[in-house]
Amino acid sequence: MKNKTEGRELEILVDGLSFLEQVRCWELEHCPEPALAGEYAAYTALFTTMLERCNSGQIAEIAVLNCTCGDAFCWPLEAQMETTDQHVIWSRFVQPHRRDTWTYEGFGPFIFEEENS
């Protein structure tokens, strides 16, 4: 993850590519409402705090992207996050408001190496 200091937003990069743009491209191709594809906002520093509180061996459901309005429950993209001593793994993505019609099967998993501070 790359931390943008201005505005204290986080831009999530996967292999140097914007995670948000990867989501947008997936949704454009696989989800039936293209006008809503990629309609998510970058996270604030609070997202980093949430990740830091996860212990090795935990599996949790988290919102990896938020709605552009800032409300965490309005339009999140959720995923299962698993932590190990060496990795953080995001998988099993879901748009909870379109659970029956939007599919993320084949999207991810995304594996991040754990950094030792």
mmCIF file of C-alpha atoms in Angstrom:
data_model
loop_
_atom_site.group_PDB
_atom_site.id
_atom_site.type_symbol
_atom_site.label_atom_id
_atom_site.label_comp_id
_atom_site.label_asym_id
_atom_site.label_seq_id
_atom_site.Cartn_x
_atom_site.Cartn_y
_atom_site.Cartn_z
ATOM 1 C CA MET A 1 0.000 0.000 0.000
ATOM 2 C CA LYS A 2 1.182 3.459 -0.798
ATOM 3 C CA ASN A 3 0.290 6.264 1.619
ATOM 4 C CA LYS A 4 -0.572 9.588 0.002
ATOM 5 C CA THR A 5 0.301 12.269 2.517
ATOM 6 C CA GLU A 6 -1.874 15.022 1.101
ATOM 7 C CA GLY A 7 -5.441 14.429 2.279
ATOM 8 C CA ARG A 8 -4.218 11.416 4.292
ATOM 9 C CA GLU A 9 -5.715 8.982 1.804
ATOM 10 C CA LEU A 10 -4.352 5.554 1.039
ATOM 11 C CA GLU A 11 -3.878 4.383 -2.501
ATOM 12 C CA ILE A 12 -3.721 0.603 -2.599
ATOM 13 C CA LEU A 13 -1.315 -0.694 -5.240
ATOM 14 C CA VAL A 14 -1.040 -4.323 -6.299
ATOM 15 C CA ASP A 15 2.061 -5.064 -8.372
ATOM 16 C CA GLY A 16 2.345 -1.327 -9.012
ATOM 17 C CA LEU A 17 -1.240 -1.008 -10.312
ATOM 18 C CA SER A 18 -4.108 0.784 -8.605
ATOM 19 C CA PHE A 19 -6.321 -1.715 -6.765
ATOM 20 C CA LEU A 20 -9.305 0.587 -7.312
ATOM 21 C CA GLU A 21 -8.677 0.576 -11.072
ATOM 22 C CA GLN A 22 -8.380 -3.229 -11.045
ATOM 23 C CA VAL A 23 -11.756 -3.424 -9.260
ATOM 24 C CA ARG A 24 -13.284 -0.974 -11.752
ATOM 25 C CA CYS A 25 -12.085 -3.032 -14.732
ATOM 26 C CA TRP A 26 -13.363 -6.275 -13.174
ATOM 27 C CA GLU A 27 -16.766 -4.784 -12.411
ATOM 28 C CA LEU A 28 -17.098 -3.293 -15.897
ATOM 29 C CA GLU A 29 -16.532 -6.724 -17.405
ATOM 30 C CA HIS A 30 -18.340 -8.968 -14.904
ATOM 31 C CA CYS A 31 -21.089 -6.986 -13.174
ATOM 32 C CA PRO A 32 -24.447 -6.088 -14.766
ATOM 33 C CA GLU A 33 -24.501 -2.397 -13.734
ATOM 34 C CA PRO A 34 -21.504 -0.757 -15.466
ATOM 35 C CA ALA A 35 -22.512 2.746 -14.365
ATOM 36 C CA LEU A 36 -21.677 1.718 -10.783
ATOM 37 C CA ALA A 37 -18.380 -0.021 -11.595
ATOM 38 C CA GLY A 38 -15.515 1.187 -9.430
ATOM 39 C CA GLU A 39 -17.604 3.725 -7.530
ATOM 40 C CA TYR A 40 -15.456 3.550 -4.430
ATOM 41 C CA ALA A 41 -13.277 5.989 -2.528
ATOM 42 C CA ALA A 42 -9.724 5.734 -1.253
ATOM 43 C CA TYR A 43 -9.303 4.952 2.403
ATOM 44 C CA THR A 44 -8.082 7.256 5.118
ATOM 45 C CA ALA A 45 -5.421 6.490 7.701
ATOM 46 C CA LEU A 46 -8.147 4.714 9.749
ATOM 47 C CA PHE A 47 -7.842 1.784 7.306
ATOM 48 C CA THR A 48 -4.181 1.352 8.282
ATOM 49 C CA THR A 49 -5.154 1.306 11.960
ATOM 50 C CA MET A 50 -7.736 -1.414 11.253
ATOM 51 C CA LEU A 51 -5.135 -3.551 9.466
ATOM 52 C CA GLU A 52 -2.583 -3.081 12.241
ATOM 53 C CA ARG A 53 -5.043 -4.447 14.822
ATOM 54 C CA CYS A 54 -5.380 -7.798 13.060
ATOM 55 C CA ASN A 55 -3.275 -10.539 14.615
ATOM 56 C CA SER A 56 -1.516 -13.352 12.813
ATOM 57 C CA GLY A 57 -3.805 -16.290 12.222
ATOM 58 C CA GLN A 58 -6.963 -14.184 12.132
ATOM 59 C CA ILE A 59 -9.560 -14.343 9.391
ATOM 60 C CA ALA A 60 -11.938 -11.386 9.202
ATOM 61 C CA GLU A 61 -14.452 -9.849 6.831
ATOM 62 C CA ILE A 62 -13.407 -6.276 6.036
ATOM 63 C CA ALA A 63 -14.413 -3.488 3.700
ATOM 64 C CA VAL A 64 -11.412 -3.033 1.393
ATOM 65 C CA LEU A 65 -13.001 -0.063 -0.395
ATOM 66 C CA ASN A 66 -15.643 2.428 0.725
ATOM 67 C CA CYS A 67 -18.390 4.467 -0.921
ATOM 68 C CA THR A 68 -17.437 7.841 -2.379
ATOM 69 C CA CYS A 69 -19.852 9.469 0.120
ATOM 70 C CA GLY A 70 -17.627 8.358 3.016
ATOM 71 C CA ASP A 71 -20.248 6.166 4.701
ATOM 72 C CA ALA A 72 -18.639 2.775 5.353
ATOM 73 C CA PHE A 73 -21.962 0.943 5.041
ATOM 74 C CA CYS A 74 -23.325 2.722 1.979
ATOM 75 C CA TRP A 75 -21.425 0.978 -0.854
ATOM 76 C CA PRO A 76 -18.454 -1.062 0.425
ATOM 77 C CA LEU A 77 -16.458 -3.697 -1.384
ATOM 78 C CA GLU A 78 -15.887 -6.423 1.175
ATOM 79 C CA ALA A 79 -13.348 -9.234 1.285
ATOM 80 C CA GLN A 80 -12.120 -11.950 3.557
ATOM 81 C CA MET A 81 -8.767 -10.979 5.037
ATOM 82 C CA GLU A 82 -6.465 -13.653 6.420
ATOM 83 C CA THR A 83 -3.268 -12.767 8.244
ATOM 84 C CA THR A 84 -0.247 -14.975 8.748
ATOM 85 C CA ASP A 85 3.211 -14.229 10.124
ATOM 86 C CA GLN A 86 4.370 -13.423 6.588
ATOM 87 C CA HIS A 87 1.311 -12.398 4.542
ATOM 88 C CA VAL A 88 -2.013 -10.610 4.427
ATOM 89 C CA ILE A 89 -4.406 -12.266 1.970
ATOM 90 C CA TRP A 90 -7.559 -10.683 0.520
ATOM 91 C CA SER A 91 -10.025 -13.074 -1.117
ATOM 92 C CA ARG A 92 -13.755 -13.857 -1.480
ATOM 93 C CA PHE A 93 -14.785 -10.383 -2.566
ATOM 94 C CA VAL A 94 -18.416 -9.333 -2.384
ATOM 95 C CA GLN A 95 -20.518 -6.232 -3.007
ATOM 96 C CA PRO A 96 -23.040 -6.731 -0.169
ATOM 97 C CA HIS A 97 -25.767 -4.653 -1.819
ATOM 98 C CA ARG A 98 -25.535 -6.729 -5.028
ATOM 99 C CA ARG A 99 -24.657 -10.102 -3.511
ATOM 100 C CA ASP A 100 -27.089 -11.990 -5.783
ATOM 101 C CA THR A 101 -26.150 -10.353 -9.086
ATOM 102 C CA TRP A 102 -22.497 -9.221 -8.890
ATOM 103 C CA THR A 103 -19.824 -11.907 -8.909
ATOM 104 C CA TYR A 104 -16.151 -11.661 -8.030
ATOM 105 C CA GLU A 105 -15.367 -15.325 -8.645
ATOM 106 C CA GLY A 106 -11.875 -15.349 -10.160
ATOM 107 C CA PHE A 107 -10.958 -11.897 -8.774
ATOM 108 C CA GLY A 108 -7.981 -12.327 -6.486
ATOM 109 C CA PRO A 109 -6.751 -13.531 -4.147
ATOM 110 C CA PHE A 110 -4.359 -10.677 -3.466
ATOM 111 C CA ILE A 111 -1.379 -11.588 -1.296
ATOM 112 C CA PHE A 112 0.629 -8.888 0.443
ATOM 113 C CA GLU A 113 3.912 -9.509 2.203
ATOM 114 C CA GLU A 114 3.917 -8.570 5.858
ATOM 115 C CA GLU A 115 6.380 -5.778 6.636
ATOM 116 C CA ASN A 116 8.330 -5.866 9.871
ATOM 117 C CA SER A 117 8.513 -2.425 11.439
#
